C-alpha cells in the first residue's frame, strides 16, 4: 500500500518537471531517467509480490509436528531470506532498467 502511495505522489506531484525536458535534446535524458525510475518502482512492487508468494509456499511446506526446533530454524531461515530478497529488489530493478 505504501509503495502505491509513493508511486502516485511521484507521478502526480513531480511529473511536469521531468516531462518538460523531453523537448530539448540536451535535457531529454532527465525525462528518460525519470520514466525508467517509475518503471523500476512498478517492477519492484511486482517482484515484492512474487517474493512474498514464494515465501508463503515455502512456509506451508514446513511440517511443525515432527521436530519443532528444526521447524523454527527453518522458518527463521526463510524469513531472513525473504528480508534479504526484499531489500535487493530495488537494486535489481534499477539494474534491469538501467535507472540511475
PDB file of C-alpha atoms in Angstrom:
ATOM      1  CA  UNK A   1       0.000   0.000   0.000  1.00  0.00           C
ATOM      2  CA  UNK A   2       2.832   2.379   0.822  1.00  0.00           C
ATOM      3  CA  UNK A   3       4.521   1.586  -2.485  1.00  0.00           C
ATOM      4  CA  UNK A   4       1.335   2.634  -4.317  1.00  0.00           C
ATOM      5  CA  UNK A   5       1.283   5.970  -2.491  1.00  0.00           C
ATOM      6  CA  UNK A   6       4.903   6.641  -3.346  1.00  0.00           C
ATOM      7  CA  UNK A   7       4.250   5.865  -6.991  1.00  0.00           C
ATOM      8  CA  UNK A   8       1.147   8.084  -7.066  1.00  0.00           C
ATOM      9  CA  UNK A   9       2.852  11.006  -5.358  1.00  0.00           C
ATOM     10  CA  UNK A  10       5.878  10.713  -7.582  1.00  0.00           C
ATOM     11  CA  UNK A  11       3.827  10.562 -10.770  1.00  0.00           C
ATOM     12  CA  UNK A  12       1.407  13.359  -9.905  1.00  0.00           C
ATOM     13  CA  UNK A  13       3.431  15.906  -7.982  1.00  0.00           C
ATOM     14  CA  UNK A  14       6.749  15.827  -9.820  1.00  0.00           C
ATOM     15  CA  UNK A  15       5.785  14.633 -13.297  1.00  0.00           C
ATOM     16  CA  UNK A  16       5.554  18.010 -15.100  1.00  0.00           C
ATOM     17  CA  UNK A  17       9.184  18.882 -14.385  1.00  0.00           C
ATOM     18  CA  UNK A  18      10.834  15.769 -15.926  1.00  0.00           C
ATOM     19  CA  UNK A  19       8.327  15.515 -18.764  1.00  0.00           C
ATOM     20  CA  UNK A  20       9.057  19.087 -19.787  1.00  0.00           C
ATOM     21  CA  UNK A  21      12.653  18.080 -20.526  1.00  0.00           C
ATOM     22  CA  UNK A  22      11.653  15.799 -23.432  1.00  0.00           C
ATOM     23  CA  UNK A  23      11.526  18.780 -25.796  1.00  0.00           C
ATOM     24  CA  UNK A  24      15.226  19.544 -25.559  1.00  0.00           C
ATOM     25  CA  UNK A  25      17.884  17.206 -26.909  1.00  0.00           C
ATOM     26  CA  UNK A  26      20.353  18.277 -24.231  1.00  0.00           C
ATOM     27  CA  UNK A  27      17.980  17.569 -21.357  1.00  0.00           C
ATOM     28  CA  UNK A  28      15.959  14.626 -22.651  1.00  0.00           C
ATOM     29  CA  UNK A  29      17.983  12.214 -20.513  1.00  0.00           C
ATOM     30  CA  UNK A  30      16.347  13.671 -17.393  1.00  0.00           C
ATOM     31  CA  UNK A  31      12.873  12.688 -18.585  1.00  0.00           C
ATOM     32  CA  UNK A  32      14.043   9.283 -19.777  1.00  0.00           C
ATOM     33  CA  UNK A  33      15.698   8.528 -16.434  1.00  0.00           C
ATOM     34  CA  UNK A  34      12.521   9.639 -14.667  1.00  0.00           C
ATOM     35  CA  UNK A  35      10.437   7.205 -16.716  1.00  0.00           C
ATOM     36  CA  UNK A  36      12.949   4.431 -16.091  1.00  0.00           C
ATOM     37  CA  UNK A  37      12.823   5.034 -12.352  1.00  0.00           C
ATOM     38  CA  UNK A  38       8.996   4.985 -12.418  1.00  0.00           C
ATOM     39  CA  UNK A  39       9.024   1.694 -14.304  1.00  0.00           C
ATOM     40  CA  UNK A  40      11.631   0.336 -11.876  1.00  0.00           C
ATOM     41  CA  UNK A  41       9.388   1.291  -8.974  1.00  0.00           C
ATOM     42  CA  UNK A  42       6.444  -0.576 -10.507  1.00  0.00           C
ATOM     43  CA  UNK A  43       8.588  -3.609 -11.306  1.00  0.00           C
ATOM     44  CA  UNK A  44       9.901  -3.574  -7.741  1.00  0.00           C
ATOM     45  CA  UNK A  45       6.356  -3.866  -6.412  1.00  0.00           C
ATOM     46  CA  UNK A  46       5.753  -6.821  -8.729  1.00  0.00           C
ATOM     47  CA  UNK A  47       8.943  -8.540  -7.565  1.00  0.00           C
ATOM     48  CA  UNK A  48       7.964  -7.959  -3.934  1.00  0.00           C
ATOM     49  CA  UNK A  49       4.649  -9.720  -4.568  1.00  0.00           C
ATOM     50  CA  UNK A  50       6.487 -12.646  -6.164  1.00  0.00           C
ATOM     51  CA  UNK A  51       8.916 -12.891  -3.213  1.00  0.00           C
ATOM     52  CA  UNK A  52       6.102 -12.881  -0.671  1.00  0.00           C
ATOM     53  CA  UNK A  53       4.216 -15.530  -2.684  1.00  0.00           C
ATOM     54  CA  UNK A  54       7.255 -17.786  -2.802  1.00  0.00           C
ATOM     55  CA  UNK A  55       7.757 -17.242   0.935  1.00  0.00           C
ATOM     56  CA  UNK A  56       4.168 -18.290   1.627  1.00  0.00           C
ATOM     57  CA  UNK A  57       4.625 -21.500  -0.365  1.00  0.00           C
ATOM     58  CA  UNK A  58       7.905 -22.306   1.408  1.00  0.00           C
ATOM     59  CA  UNK A  59       6.421 -21.750   4.856  1.00  0.00           C
ATOM     60  CA  UNK A  60       3.437 -24.001   4.070  1.00  0.00           C
ATOM     61  CA  UNK A  61       5.743 -26.902   3.266  1.00  0.00           C
ATOM     62  CA  UNK A  62       7.367 -26.891   6.723  1.00  0.00           C
ATOM     63  CA  UNK A  63       5.946 -29.572   8.994  1.00  0.00           C
ATOM     64  CA  UNK A  64       5.685 -28.490  12.615  1.00  0.00           C
ATOM     65  CA  UNK A  65       4.776 -31.872  14.069  1.00  0.00           C
ATOM     66  CA  UNK A  66       7.970 -33.914  13.666  1.00  0.00           C
ATOM     67  CA  UNK A  67      10.734 -31.667  15.039  1.00  0.00           C
ATOM     68  CA  UNK A  68       9.637 -28.260  16.345  1.00  0.00           C
ATOM     69  CA  UNK A  69      13.149 -26.842  16.824  1.00  0.00           C
ATOM     70  CA  UNK A  70      14.162 -27.650  13.251  1.00  0.00           C
ATOM     71  CA  UNK A  71      10.888 -26.177  12.029  1.00  0.00           C
ATOM     72  CA  UNK A  72      11.504 -22.938  13.906  1.00  0.00           C
ATOM     73  CA  UNK A  73      15.012 -22.669  12.472  1.00  0.00           C
ATOM     74  CA  UNK A  74      13.600 -23.333   9.020  1.00  0.00           C
ATOM     75  CA  UNK A  75      11.081 -20.523   9.431  1.00  0.00           C
ATOM     76  CA  UNK A  76      13.803 -18.188  10.692  1.00  0.00           C
ATOM     77  CA  UNK A  77      15.988 -19.082   7.719  1.00  0.00           C
ATOM     78  CA  UNK A  78      13.196 -18.461   5.227  1.00  0.00           C
ATOM     79  CA  UNK A  79      12.360 -15.167   6.938  1.00  0.00           C
ATOM     80  CA  UNK A  80      15.955 -13.968   6.717  1.00  0.00           C
ATOM     81  CA  UNK A  81      15.984 -14.991   3.061  1.00  0.00           C
ATOM     82  CA  UNK A  82      12.747 -13.049   2.500  1.00  0.00           C
ATOM     83  CA  UNK A  83      14.179  -9.928   4.139  1.00  0.00           C
ATOM     84  CA  UNK A  84      17.323 -10.147   2.016  1.00  0.00           C
ATOM     85  CA  UNK A  85      15.367 -10.561  -1.217  1.00  0.00           C
ATOM     86  CA  UNK A  86      13.003  -7.718  -0.348  1.00  0.00           C
ATOM     87  CA  UNK A  87      15.936  -5.399   0.276  1.00  0.00           C
ATOM     88  CA  UNK A  88      17.582  -6.395  -3.004  1.00  0.00           C
ATOM     89  CA  UNK A  89      14.517  -5.886  -5.241  1.00  0.00           C
ATOM     90  CA  UNK A  90      15.220  -2.159  -5.601  1.00  0.00           C
ATOM     91  CA  UNK A  91      18.799  -2.734  -6.723  1.00  0.00           C
ATOM     92  CA  UNK A  92      17.732  -5.479  -9.093  1.00  0.00           C
ATOM     93  CA  UNK A  93      15.013  -3.458 -10.807  1.00  0.00           C
ATOM     94  CA  UNK A  94      17.236  -0.412 -11.191  1.00  0.00           C
ATOM     95  CA  UNK A  95      19.941  -2.524 -12.795  1.00  0.00           C
ATOM     96  CA  UNK A  96      17.455  -4.246 -15.120  1.00  0.00           C
ATOM     97  CA  UNK A  97      16.011  -0.962 -16.381  1.00  0.00           C
ATOM     98  CA  UNK A  98      19.301   0.965 -16.178  1.00  0.00           C
ATOM     99  CA  UNK A  99      17.728   3.648 -13.969  1.00  0.00           C
ATOM    100  CA  UNK A 100      20.072   5.935 -12.071  1.00  0.00           C
TER     101      UNK A 100
END
